[in-house]
Amino acid sequence: MPGVSDSHPDIHWPSGFSPDHAHSFCQAQAVVHAPPATAFGLLAEVGRWPDCVPGITEACAGVAEDTFHVRFHGHRFEVYVGERVPPHRLGWSGVGAGVQLYQAWLLTEVGGGTHVASENVVRGPAAERLHALRPVWAQRMQALWLAQLKRLWENAPA
């Protein structure tokens, strides 16, 4: 499994959530033909996640600021935004279904659009079991999510 040396050097990992401490670590990258502000805005619009994130059927703002919950493959996750630096960085931690996770997004302006790097650390017994049974599950999920978001970003009004 990739470790911290494989992580993008500009990703900020909270204590205890580096790739070296993960039961599952995945990353995906793409260049989207949209400015960073467009990409960031759609990514931060949690209510739209059921339309673009495979497996998410519900996404709602939480009671406290910078919190929300999602229903992912029938499991509820409580999520807290740990880093928000528009339009370049977004990161959140989530707890639910026997796992803890941290997902980081880095949006960098490049000629003709935005380079998007997303990395995900998952810890816990459920992640450990799933990784043992299907080692590439998280990588496939991350790549599919990024492909869906790329489609939305590139079709969004500027």
Tab-separated table of N, CA and C in Angstrom:
chain	number	residue	atom	x	y	z
A	1	MET	N	0.858	-1.179	0.000
A	1	MET	CA	0.000	0.000	0.000
A	1	MET	C	0.899	1.235	0.000
A	2	PRO	N	0.523	2.262	-0.774
A	2	PRO	CA	1.318	3.496	-0.782
A	2	PRO	C	1.354	4.116	0.614
A	3	GLY	N	2.411	4.842	0.893
A	3	GLY	CA	2.552	5.508	2.180
A	3	GLY	C	2.747	6.993	2.011
A	4	VAL	N	3.204	7.635	3.079
A	4	VAL	CA	3.325	9.084	3.083
A	4	VAL	C	4.298	9.560	2.005
A	5	SER	N	5.278	8.760	1.659
A	5	SER	CA	6.215	9.172	0.614
A	5	SER	C	5.533	9.253	-0.741
A	6	ASP	N	4.390	8.593	-0.900
A	6	ASP	CA	3.631	8.636	-2.149
A	6	ASP	C	2.592	9.752	-2.158
A	7	SER	N	2.392	10.381	-1.024
A	7	SER	CA	1.394	11.434	-0.899
A	7	SER	C	1.893	12.716	-1.562
A	8	HIS	N	0.952	13.527	-2.043
A	8	HIS	CA	1.306	14.822	-2.621
A	8	HIS	C	1.979	15.651	-1.533
A	9	PRO	N	3.103	16.294	-1.826
A	9	PRO	CA	3.836	17.007	-0.774
A	9	PRO	C	3.092	18.193	-0.170
A	10	ASP	N	2.065	18.706	-0.845
A	10	ASP	CA	1.337	19.858	-0.326
A	10	ASP	C	0.044	19.490	0.398
A	11	ILE	N	-0.225	18.204	0.546
A	11	ILE	CA	-1.401	17.768	1.311
A	11	ILE	C	-1.073	17.901	2.794
A	12	HIS	N	-2.000	18.478	3.551
A	12	HIS	CA	-1.841	18.615	5.005
A	12	HIS	C	-2.596	17.474	5.685
A	13	TRP	N	-1.899	16.635	6.429
A	13	TRP	CA	-2.534	15.521	7.144
A	13	TRP	C	-2.662	15.870	8.621
A	14	PRO	N	-3.862	15.727	9.184
A	14	PRO	CA	-3.992	15.942	10.634
A	14	PRO	C	-3.292	14.814	11.396
A	15	SER	N	-2.976	15.081	12.619
A	15	SER	CA	-2.310	14.100	13.464
A	15	SER	C	-3.063	12.774	13.454
A	16	GLY	N	-2.330	11.687	13.243
A	16	GLY	CA	-2.918	10.350	13.264
A	16	GLY	C	-3.538	9.909	11.950
A	17	PHE	N	-3.531	10.770	10.935
A	17	PHE	CA	-4.173	10.417	9.675
A	17	PHE	C	-3.219	10.447	8.485
A	18	SER	N	-1.956	10.235	8.705
A	18	SER	CA	-1.058	10.187	7.554
A	18	SER	C	-1.252	8.853	6.833
A	19	PRO	N	-0.869	8.785	5.572
A	19	PRO	CA	-0.999	7.522	4.842
A	19	PRO	C	-0.269	6.359	5.519
A	20	ASP	N	0.806	6.640	6.256
A	20	ASP	CA	1.538	5.568	6.933
A	20	ASP	C	0.744	4.952	8.083
A	21	HIS	N	-0.321	5.631	8.552
A	21	HIS	CA	-1.151	5.112	9.639
A	21	HIS	C	-2.491	4.591	9.141
A	22	ALA	N	-2.607	4.382	7.854
A	22	ALA	CA	-3.897	4.022	7.259
A	22	ALA	C	-4.053	2.520	7.089
A	23	HIS	N	-5.286	2.067	7.165
A	23	HIS	CA	-5.623	0.713	6.738
A	23	HIS	C	-5.930	0.713	5.248
A	24	SER	N	-6.253	1.897	4.740
A	24	SER	CA	-6.483	2.078	3.310
A	24	SER	C	-6.049	3.503	2.949
A	25	PHE	N	-5.318	3.618	1.861
A	25	PHE	CA	-4.890	4.924	1.372
A	25	PHE	C	-5.068	4.923	-0.136
A	26	CYS	N	-5.680	5.979	-0.663
A	26	CYS	CA	-5.817	6.076	-2.114
A	26	CYS	C	-5.667	7.521	-2.530
A	27	GLN	N	-5.393	7.687	-3.802
A	27	GLN	CA	-5.217	9.015	-4.349
A	27	GLN	C	-5.690	9.021	-5.792
A	28	ALA	N	-6.119	10.189	-6.240
A	28	ALA	CA	-6.538	10.370	-7.624
A	28	ALA	C	-6.183	11.791	-8.029
A	29	GLN	N	-5.869	11.952	-9.303
A	29	GLN	CA	-5.524	13.265	-9.827
A	29	GLN	C	-6.150	13.439	-11.195
A	30	ALA	N	-6.467	14.676	-11.517
A	30	ALA	CA	-7.006	14.998	-12.842
A	30	ALA	C	-6.799	16.472	-13.096
A	31	VAL	N	-6.785	16.830	-14.365
A	31	VAL	CA	-6.830	18.231	-14.747
A	31	VAL	C	-8.226	18.477	-15.276
A	32	VAL	N	-8.900	19.463	-14.705
A	32	VAL	CA	-10.243	19.814	-15.156
A	32	VAL	C	-10.178	21.169	-15.841
A	33	HIS	N	-10.985	21.312	-16.855
A	33	HIS	CA	-11.011	22.549	-17.633
A	33	HIS	C	-12.034	23.510	-17.034
A	34	ALA	N	-11.699	23.966	-15.823
A	34	ALA	CA	-12.514	24.927	-15.077
A	34	ALA	C	-11.573	25.621	-14.099
A	35	PRO	N	-11.873	26.856	-13.717
A	35	PRO	CA	-11.014	27.544	-12.749
A	35	PRO	C	-11.139	26.923	-11.353
A	36	PRO	N	-10.111	27.099	-10.503
A	36	PRO	CA	-10.163	26.549	-9.155
A	36	PRO	C	-11.417	26.956	-8.377
A	37	ALA	N	-11.885	28.189	-8.533
A	37	ALA	CA	-13.060	28.635	-7.784
A	37	ALA	C	-14.300	27.830	-8.152
A	38	THR	N	-14.444	27.476	-9.425
A	38	THR	CA	-15.590	26.661	-9.853
A	38	THR	C	-15.485	25.266	-9.258
A	39	ALA	N	-14.300	24.679	-9.370
A	39	ALA	CA	-14.094	23.333	-8.826
A	39	ALA	C	-14.323	23.323	-7.315
A	40	PHE	N	-13.756	24.296	-6.611
A	40	PHE	CA	-13.910	24.360	-5.158
A	40	PHE	C	-15.380	24.529	-4.784
A	41	GLY	N	-16.064	25.437	-5.472
A	41	GLY	CA	-17.466	25.716	-5.149
A	41	GLY	C	-18.353	24.492	-5.265
A	42	LEU	N	-18.183	23.723	-6.326
A	42	LEU	CA	-19.012	22.522	-6.483
A	42	LEU	C	-18.627	21.438	-5.487
A	43	LEU	N	-17.346	21.316	-5.195
A	43	LEU	CA	-16.902	20.326	-4.223
A	43	LEU	C	-17.430	20.651	-2.831
A	44	ALA	N	-17.444	21.935	-2.478
A	44	ALA	CA	-17.902	22.355	-1.158
A	44	ALA	C	-19.424	22.344	-1.022
A	45	GLU	N	-20.132	22.182	-2.128
A	45	GLU	CA	-21.596	22.158	-2.108
A	45	GLU	C	-22.077	20.738	-1.780
A	46	VAL	N	-22.014	20.403	-0.503
A	46	VAL	CA	-22.278	19.050	-0.014
A	46	VAL	C	-23.655	18.532	-0.431
A	47	GLY	N	-24.651	19.388	-0.493
A	47	GLY	CA	-26.000	18.959	-0.865
A	47	GLY	C	-26.080	18.326	-2.243
A	48	ARG	N	-25.095	18.596	-3.105
A	48	ARG	CA	-25.086	18.014	-4.457
A	48	ARG	C	-24.389	16.663	-4.523
A	49	TRP	N	-23.760	16.244	-3.444
A	49	TRP	CA	-22.999	14.999	-3.478
A	49	TRP	C	-23.802	13.786	-3.942
A	50	PRO	N	-25.057	13.620	-3.553
A	50	PRO	CA	-25.786	12.441	-4.051
A	50	PRO	C	-25.861	12.382	-5.576
A	51	ASP	N	-25.727	13.527	-6.247
A	51	ASP	CA	-25.753	13.546	-7.707
A	51	ASP	C	-24.414	13.183	-8.337
A	52	CYS	N	-23.332	13.264	-7.568
A	52	CYS	CA	-22.024	13.077	-8.197
A	52	CYS	C	-21.092	12.116	-7.480
A	53	VAL	N	-21.425	11.680	-6.288
A	53	VAL	CA	-20.548	10.769	-5.560
A	53	VAL	C	-21.185	9.387	-5.526
A	54	PRO	N	-20.558	8.414	-6.173
A	54	PRO	CA	-21.111	7.059	-6.173
A	54	PRO	C	-21.316	6.539	-4.757
A	55	GLY	N	-22.493	6.031	-4.470
A	55	GLY	CA	-22.789	5.439	-3.173
A	55	GLY	C	-23.383	6.382	-2.144
A	56	ILE	N	-23.343	7.693	-2.382
A	56	ILE	CA	-23.922	8.637	-1.425
A	56	ILE	C	-25.376	8.899	-1.819
A	57	THR	N	-26.268	8.632	-0.886
A	57	THR	CA	-27.697	8.820	-1.140
A	57	THR	C	-28.272	9.994	-0.357
A	58	GLU	N	-27.502	10.521	0.590
A	58	GLU	CA	-27.971	11.646	1.405
A	58	GLU	C	-26.762	12.448	1.848
A	59	ALA	N	-26.889	13.757	1.823
A	59	ALA	CA	-25.841	14.656	2.311
A	59	ALA	C	-26.514	15.918	2.823
A	60	CYS	N	-26.349	16.197	4.113
A	60	CYS	CA	-27.035	17.337	4.734
A	60	CYS	C	-26.089	18.074	5.668
A	61	ALA	N	-26.297	19.372	5.777
A	61	ALA	CA	-25.526	20.189	6.712
A	61	ALA	C	-25.804	19.723	8.137
A	62	GLY	N	-24.802	19.817	8.982
A	62	GLY	CA	-24.954	19.441	10.378
A	62	GLY	C	-25.442	20.595	11.221
A	63	VAL	N	-25.564	20.352	12.506
A	63	VAL	CA	-26.028	21.366	13.445
A	63	VAL	C	-24.962	22.441	13.642
A	64	ALA	N	-23.717	22.019	13.800
A	64	ALA	CA	-22.622	22.967	14.002
A	64	ALA	C	-22.045	23.396	12.655
A	65	GLU	N	-21.446	24.589	12.647
A	65	GLU	CA	-20.801	25.080	11.430
A	65	GLU	C	-19.690	24.120	11.002
A	66	ASP	N	-19.526	23.956	9.709
A	66	ASP	CA	-18.510	23.083	9.121
A	66	ASP	C	-18.677	21.617	9.492
A	67	THR	N	-19.919	21.212	9.743
A	67	THR	CA	-20.208	19.789	9.932
A	67	THR	C	-21.308	19.390	8.965
A	68	PHE	N	-21.332	18.142	8.616
A	68	PHE	CA	-22.407	17.597	7.796
A	68	PHE	C	-22.440	16.102	7.991
A	69	HIS	N	-23.455	15.481	7.475
A	69	HIS	CA	-23.495	14.017	7.498
A	69	HIS	C	-23.849	13.526	6.106
A	70	VAL	N	-23.375	12.329	5.825
A	70	VAL	CA	-23.687	11.691	4.554
A	70	VAL	C	-24.121	10.259	4.826
A	71	ARG	N	-24.914	9.730	3.929
A	71	ARG	CA	-25.269	8.320	3.946
A	71	ARG	C	-24.564	7.698	2.744
A	72	PHE	N	-23.629	6.802	3.033
A	72	PHE	CA	-22.782	6.181	2.020
A	72	PHE	C	-22.992	4.678	2.064
A	73	HIS	N	-23.542	4.137	0.982
A	73	HIS	CA	-23.885	2.707	0.918
A	73	HIS	C	-24.682	2.278	2.147
A	74	GLY	N	-25.629	3.121	2.543
A	74	GLY	CA	-26.520	2.801	3.646
A	74	GLY	C	-25.977	3.117	5.031
A	75	HIS	N	-24.744	3.564	5.135
A	75	HIS	CA	-24.135	3.865	6.433
A	75	HIS	C	-24.022	5.377	6.623
A	76	ARG	N	-24.358	5.835	7.827
A	76	ARG	CA	-24.290	7.260	8.135
A	76	ARG	C	-22.887	7.620	8.626
A	77	PHE	N	-22.353	8.713	8.077
A	77	PHE	CA	-21.058	9.236	8.483
A	77	PHE	C	-21.229	10.668	8.958
A	78	GLU	N	-20.676	10.971	10.118
A	78	GLU	CA	-20.621	12.331	10.630
A	78	GLU	C	-19.295	12.919	10.153
A	79	VAL	N	-19.356	14.120	9.573
A	79	VAL	CA	-18.174	14.691	8.933
A	79	VAL	C	-17.918	16.099	9.468
A	80	TYR	N	-16.641	16.402	9.663
A	80	TYR	CA	-16.216	17.719	10.138
A	80	TYR	C	-15.170	18.263	9.167
A	81	VAL	N	-15.359	19.473	8.700
A	81	VAL	CA	-14.395	20.103	7.805
A	81	VAL	C	-13.197	20.542	8.645
A	82	GLY	N	-12.035	20.011	8.322
A	82	GLY	CA	-10.825	20.330	9.068
A	82	GLY	C	-9.971	21.399	8.414
A	83	GLU	N	-10.122	21.554	7.099
A	83	GLU	CA	-9.343	22.560	6.382
A	83	GLU	C	-10.194	23.113	5.241
A	84	ARG	N	-10.279	24.430	5.174
A	84	ARG	CA	-11.024	25.095	4.102
A	84	ARG	C	-10.272	26.382	3.759
A	85	VAL	N	-9.615	26.357	2.613
A	85	VAL	CA	-8.875	27.511	2.120
A	85	VAL	C	-9.298	27.722	0.662
A	86	PRO	N	-10.433	28.429	0.459
A	86	PRO	CA	-10.933	28.624	-0.907
A	86	PRO	C	-9.939	29.430	-1.745
A	87	PRO	N	-9.763	29.112	-2.978
A	87	PRO	CA	-10.310	27.980	-3.719
A	87	PRO	C	-9.300	26.858	-3.909
A	88	HIS	N	-8.383	26.668	-2.937
A	88	HIS	CA	-7.271	25.742	-3.166
A	88	HIS	C	-7.225	24.495	-2.296
A	89	ARG	N	-7.792	24.516	-1.115
A	89	ARG	CA	-7.686	23.366	-0.205
A	89	ARG	C	-9.010	23.088	0.472
A	90	LEU	N	-9.286	21.799	0.610
A	90	LEU	CA	-10.456	21.386	1.368
A	90	LEU	C	-10.138	20.011	1.947
A	91	GLY	N	-10.445	19.825	3.203
A	91	GLY	CA	-10.206	18.531	3.842
A	91	GLY	C	-11.227	18.293	4.926
A	92	TRP	N	-11.632	17.037	5.078
A	92	TRP	CA	-12.605	16.716	6.121
A	92	TRP	C	-12.330	15.353	6.706
A	93	SER	N	-12.750	15.195	7.960
A	93	SER	CA	-12.660	13.895	8.622
A	93	SER	C	-14.069	13.383	8.823
A	94	GLY	N	-14.205	12.086	8.776
A	94	GLY	CA	-15.510	11.465	8.947
A	94	GLY	C	-15.417	10.228	9.817
A	95	VAL	N	-16.511	9.930	10.505
A	95	VAL	CA	-16.595	8.760	11.372
A	95	VAL	C	-17.917	8.072	11.100
A	96	GLY	N	-17.863	6.753	10.957
A	96	GLY	CA	-19.074	5.960	10.781
A	96	GLY	C	-18.752	4.589	10.240
A	97	ALA	N	-19.668	3.651	10.414
A	97	ALA	CA	-19.569	2.301	9.849
A	97	ALA	C	-18.244	1.616	10.175
A	98	GLY	N	-17.733	1.831	11.382
A	98	GLY	CA	-16.502	1.158	11.791
A	98	GLY	C	-15.234	1.730	11.184
A	99	VAL	N	-15.288	2.962	10.669
A	99	VAL	CA	-14.090	3.575	10.108
A	99	VAL	C	-13.976	5.039	10.522
A	100	GLN	N	-12.761	5.532	10.453
A	100	GLN	CA	-12.451	6.952	10.560
A	100	GLN	C	-11.698	7.294	9.282
A	101	LEU	N	-11.993	8.465	8.713
A	101	LEU	CA	-11.309	8.811	7.472
A	101	LEU	C	-10.940	10.273	7.454
A	102	TYR	N	-9.990	10.581	6.601
A	102	TYR	CA	-9.674	11.967	6.284
A	102	TYR	C	-9.471	12.036	4.788
A	103	GLN	N	-10.170	12.971	4.147
A	103	GLN	CA	-10.044	13.164	2.711
A	103	GLN	C	-9.570	14.582	2.462
A	104	ALA	N	-8.494	14.712	1.693
A	104	ALA	CA	-7.904	16.012	1.391
A	104	ALA	C	-8.009	16.296	-0.102
A	105	TRP	N	-8.296	17.539	-0.432
A	105	TRP	CA	-8.380	18.005	-1.815
A	105	TRP	C	-7.449	19.191	-1.980
A	106	LEU	N	-6.659	19.165	-3.042
A	106	LEU	CA	-5.742	20.241	-3.366
A	106	LEU	C	-6.028	20.671	-4.804
A	107	LEU	N	-6.368	21.943	-4.987
A	107	LEU	CA	-6.742	22.487	-6.296
A	107	LEU	C	-5.714	23.546	-6.687
A	108	THR	N	-4.989	23.288	-7.768
A	108	THR	CA	-3.914	24.171	-8.198
A	108	THR	C	-4.184	24.652	-9.618
A	109	GLU	N	-4.127	25.956	-9.814
A	109	GLU	CA	-4.361	26.502	-11.149
A	109	GLU	C	-3.227	26.090	-12.086
A	110	VAL	N	-3.603	25.604	-13.255
A	110	VAL	CA	-2.652	25.259	-14.310
A	110	VAL	C	-3.178	25.845	-15.607
A	111	GLY	N	-2.343	25.896	-16.632
A	111	GLY	CA	-2.783	26.412	-17.921
A	111	GLY	C	-4.035	25.690	-18.396
A	112	GLY	N	-5.085	26.414	-18.618
A	112	GLY	CA	-6.315	25.821	-19.122
A	112	GLY	C	-7.224	25.220	-18.074
A	113	GLY	N	-6.909	25.372	-16.785
A	113	GLY	CA	-7.827	24.814	-15.797
A	113	GLY	C	-7.226	24.635	-14.419
A	114	THR	N	-7.569	23.508	-13.805
A	114	THR	CA	-7.188	23.221	-12.427
A	114	THR	C	-6.673	21.796	-12.314
A	115	HIS	N	-5.519	21.653	-11.679
A	115	HIS	CA	-5.042	20.314	-11.339
A	115	HIS	C	-5.664	19.959	-9.994
A	116	VAL	N	-6.375	18.846	-9.947
A	116	VAL	CA	-7.050	18.393	-8.730
A	116	VAL	C	-6.345	17.147	-8.218
A	117	ALA	N	-5.891	17.210	-6.977
A	117	ALA	CA	-5.322	16.046	-6.305
A	117	ALA	C	-6.204	15.748	-5.103
A	118	SER	N	-6.627	14.504	-4.998
A	118	SER	CA	-7.449	14.090	-3.863
A	118	SER	C	-6.822	12.842	-3.250
A	119	GLU	N	-6.703	12.848	-1.935
A	119	GLU	CA	-6.142	11.706	-1.227
A	119	GLU	C	-7.031	11.385	-0.043
A	120	ASN	N	-7.086	10.100	0.280
A	120	ASN	CA	-8.019	9.609	1.282
A	120	ASN	C	-7.328	8.577	2.169
A	121	VAL	N	-7.359	8.810	3.477
A	121	VAL	CA	-6.845	7.871	4.475
A	121	VAL	C	-8.037	7.311	5.232
A	122	VAL	N	-8.107	5.986	5.352
A	122	VAL	CA	-9.196	5.348	6.087
A	122	VAL	C	-8.576	4.391	7.111
A	123	ARG	N	-9.086	4.469	8.331
A	123	ARG	CA	-8.632	3.586	9.411
A	123	ARG	C	-9.833	2.906	10.038
A	124	GLY	N	-9.616	1.740	10.594
A	124	GLY	CA	-10.657	1.056	11.337
A	124	GLY	C	-10.849	-0.364	10.856
A	125	PRO	N	-11.535	-1.163	11.665
A	125	PRO	CA	-11.706	-2.580	11.346
A	125	PRO	C	-12.404	-2.832	10.005
A	126	ALA	N	-13.415	-2.037	9.684
A	126	ALA	CA	-14.129	-2.255	8.417
A	126	ALA	C	-13.217	-1.975	7.227
A	127	ALA	N	-12.429	-0.921	7.305
A	127	ALA	CA	-11.498	-0.593	6.218
A	127	ALA	C	-10.428	-1.663	6.091
A	128	GLU	N	-9.962	-2.161	7.210
A	128	GLU	CA	-8.936	-3.208	7.206
A	128	GLU	C	-9.462	-4.488	6.544
A	129	ARG	N	-10.698	-4.887	6.898
A	129	ARG	CA	-11.288	-6.094	6.301
A	129	ARG	C	-11.515	-5.918	4.803
A	130	LEU	N	-12.071	-4.773	4.428
A	130	LEU	CA	-12.360	-4.535	3.018
A	130	LEU	C	-11.070	-4.457	2.202
A	131	HIS	N	-10.037	-3.842	2.756
A	131	HIS	CA	-8.761	-3.761	2.045
A	131	HIS	C	-8.161	-5.158	1.859
A	132	ALA	N	-8.318	-6.025	2.858
A	132	ALA	CA	-7.791	-7.384	2.739
A	132	ALA	C	-8.534	-8.165	1.651
A	133	LEU	N	-9.859	-7.953	1.540
A	133	LEU	CA	-10.650	-8.672	0.538
A	133	LEU	C	-10.508	-8.088	-0.861
A	134	ARG	N	-10.509	-6.757	-0.947
A	134	ARG	CA	-10.450	-6.065	-2.247
A	134	ARG	C	-9.492	-4.884	-2.132
A	135	PRO	N	-8.197	-5.119	-2.323
A	135	PRO	CA	-7.203	-4.072	-2.082
A	135	PRO	C	-7.369	-2.804	-2.925
A	136	VAL	N	-8.024	-2.859	-4.055
A	136	VAL	CA	-8.130	-1.670	-4.911
A	136	VAL	C	-9.476	-0.960	-4.787
A	137	TRP	N	-10.331	-1.378	-3.858
A	137	TRP	CA	-11.676	-0.799	-3.762
A	137	TRP	C	-11.630	0.709	-3.571
A	138	ALA	N	-10.794	1.189	-2.658
A	138	ALA	CA	-10.764	2.619	-2.356
A	138	ALA	C	-10.221	3.415	-3.544
A	139	GLN	N	-9.213	2.889	-4.198
A	139	GLN	CA	-8.641	3.580	-5.351
A	139	GLN	C	-9.679	3.722	-6.463
A	140	ARG	N	-10.438	2.669	-6.714
A	140	ARG	CA	-11.485	2.724	-7.737
A	140	ARG	C	-12.576	3.722	-7.366
A	141	MET	N	-12.973	3.730	-6.098
A	141	MET	CA	-14.004	4.667	-5.642
A	141	MET	C	-13.522	6.110	-5.795
A	142	GLN	N	-12.286	6.368	-5.396
A	142	GLN	CA	-11.727	7.721	-5.489
A	142	GLN	C	-11.657	8.168	-6.957
A	143	ALA	N	-11.208	7.294	-7.838
A	143	ALA	CA	-11.099	7.641	-9.259
A	143	ALA	C	-12.478	7.885	-9.867
A	144	LEU	N	-13.463	7.085	-9.492
A	144	LEU	CA	-14.818	7.263	-10.012
A	144	LEU	C	-15.415	8.583	-9.540
A	145	TRP	N	-15.230	8.907	-8.257
A	145	TRP	CA	-15.728	10.169	-7.717
A	145	TRP	C	-15.102	11.344	-8.460
A	146	LEU	N	-13.785	11.294	-8.645
A	146	LEU	CA	-13.114	12.394	-9.329
A	146	LEU	C	-13.589	12.510	-10.779
A	147	ALA	N	-13.820	11.407	-11.451
A	147	ALA	CA	-14.327	11.452	-12.830
A	147	ALA	C	-15.710	12.096	-12.885
A	148	GLN	N	-16.580	11.764	-11.930
A	148	GLN	CA	-17.914	12.362	-11.871
A	148	GLN	C	-17.820	13.868	-11.607
A	149	LEU	N	-16.973	14.247	-10.670
A	149	LEU	CA	-16.805	15.667	-10.356
A	149	LEU	C	-16.207	16.425	-11.541
A	150	LYS	N	-15.268	15.831	-12.221
A	150	LYS	CA	-14.659	16.461	-13.405
A	150	LYS	C	-15.733	16.781	-14.440
A	151	ARG	N	-16.640	15.837	-14.657
A	151	ARG	CA	-17.728	16.052	-15.608
A	151	ARG	C	-18.589	17.238	-15.178
A	152	LEU	N	-18.938	17.306	-13.890
A	152	LEU	CA	-19.747	18.419	-13.385
A	152	LEU	C	-19.001	19.747	-13.462
A	153	TRP	N	-17.735	19.733	-13.042
A	153	TRP	CA	-16.961	20.967	-13.058
A	153	TRP	C	-16.850	21.541	-14.456
A	154	GLU	N	-16.593	20.676	-15.420
A	154	GLU	CA	-16.372	21.155	-16.776
A	154	GLU	C	-17.683	21.610	-17.459
A	155	ASN	N	-18.807	21.195	-16.912
A	155	ASN	CA	-20.098	21.623	-17.467
A	155	ASN	C	-20.758	22.715	-16.643
A	156	ALA	N	-20.090	23.171	-15.585
A	156	ALA	CA	-20.651	24.211	-14.717
A	156	ALA	C	-20.517	25.580	-15.376
A	157	PRO	N	-21.490	26.457	-15.143
A	157	PRO	CA	-21.342	27.832	-15.654
A	157	PRO	C	-20.168	28.524	-14.981
A	158	ALA	N	-19.419	29.287	-15.734
A	158	ALA	CA	-18.215	29.953	-15.187
A	158	ALA	C	-18.599	31.132	-14.312
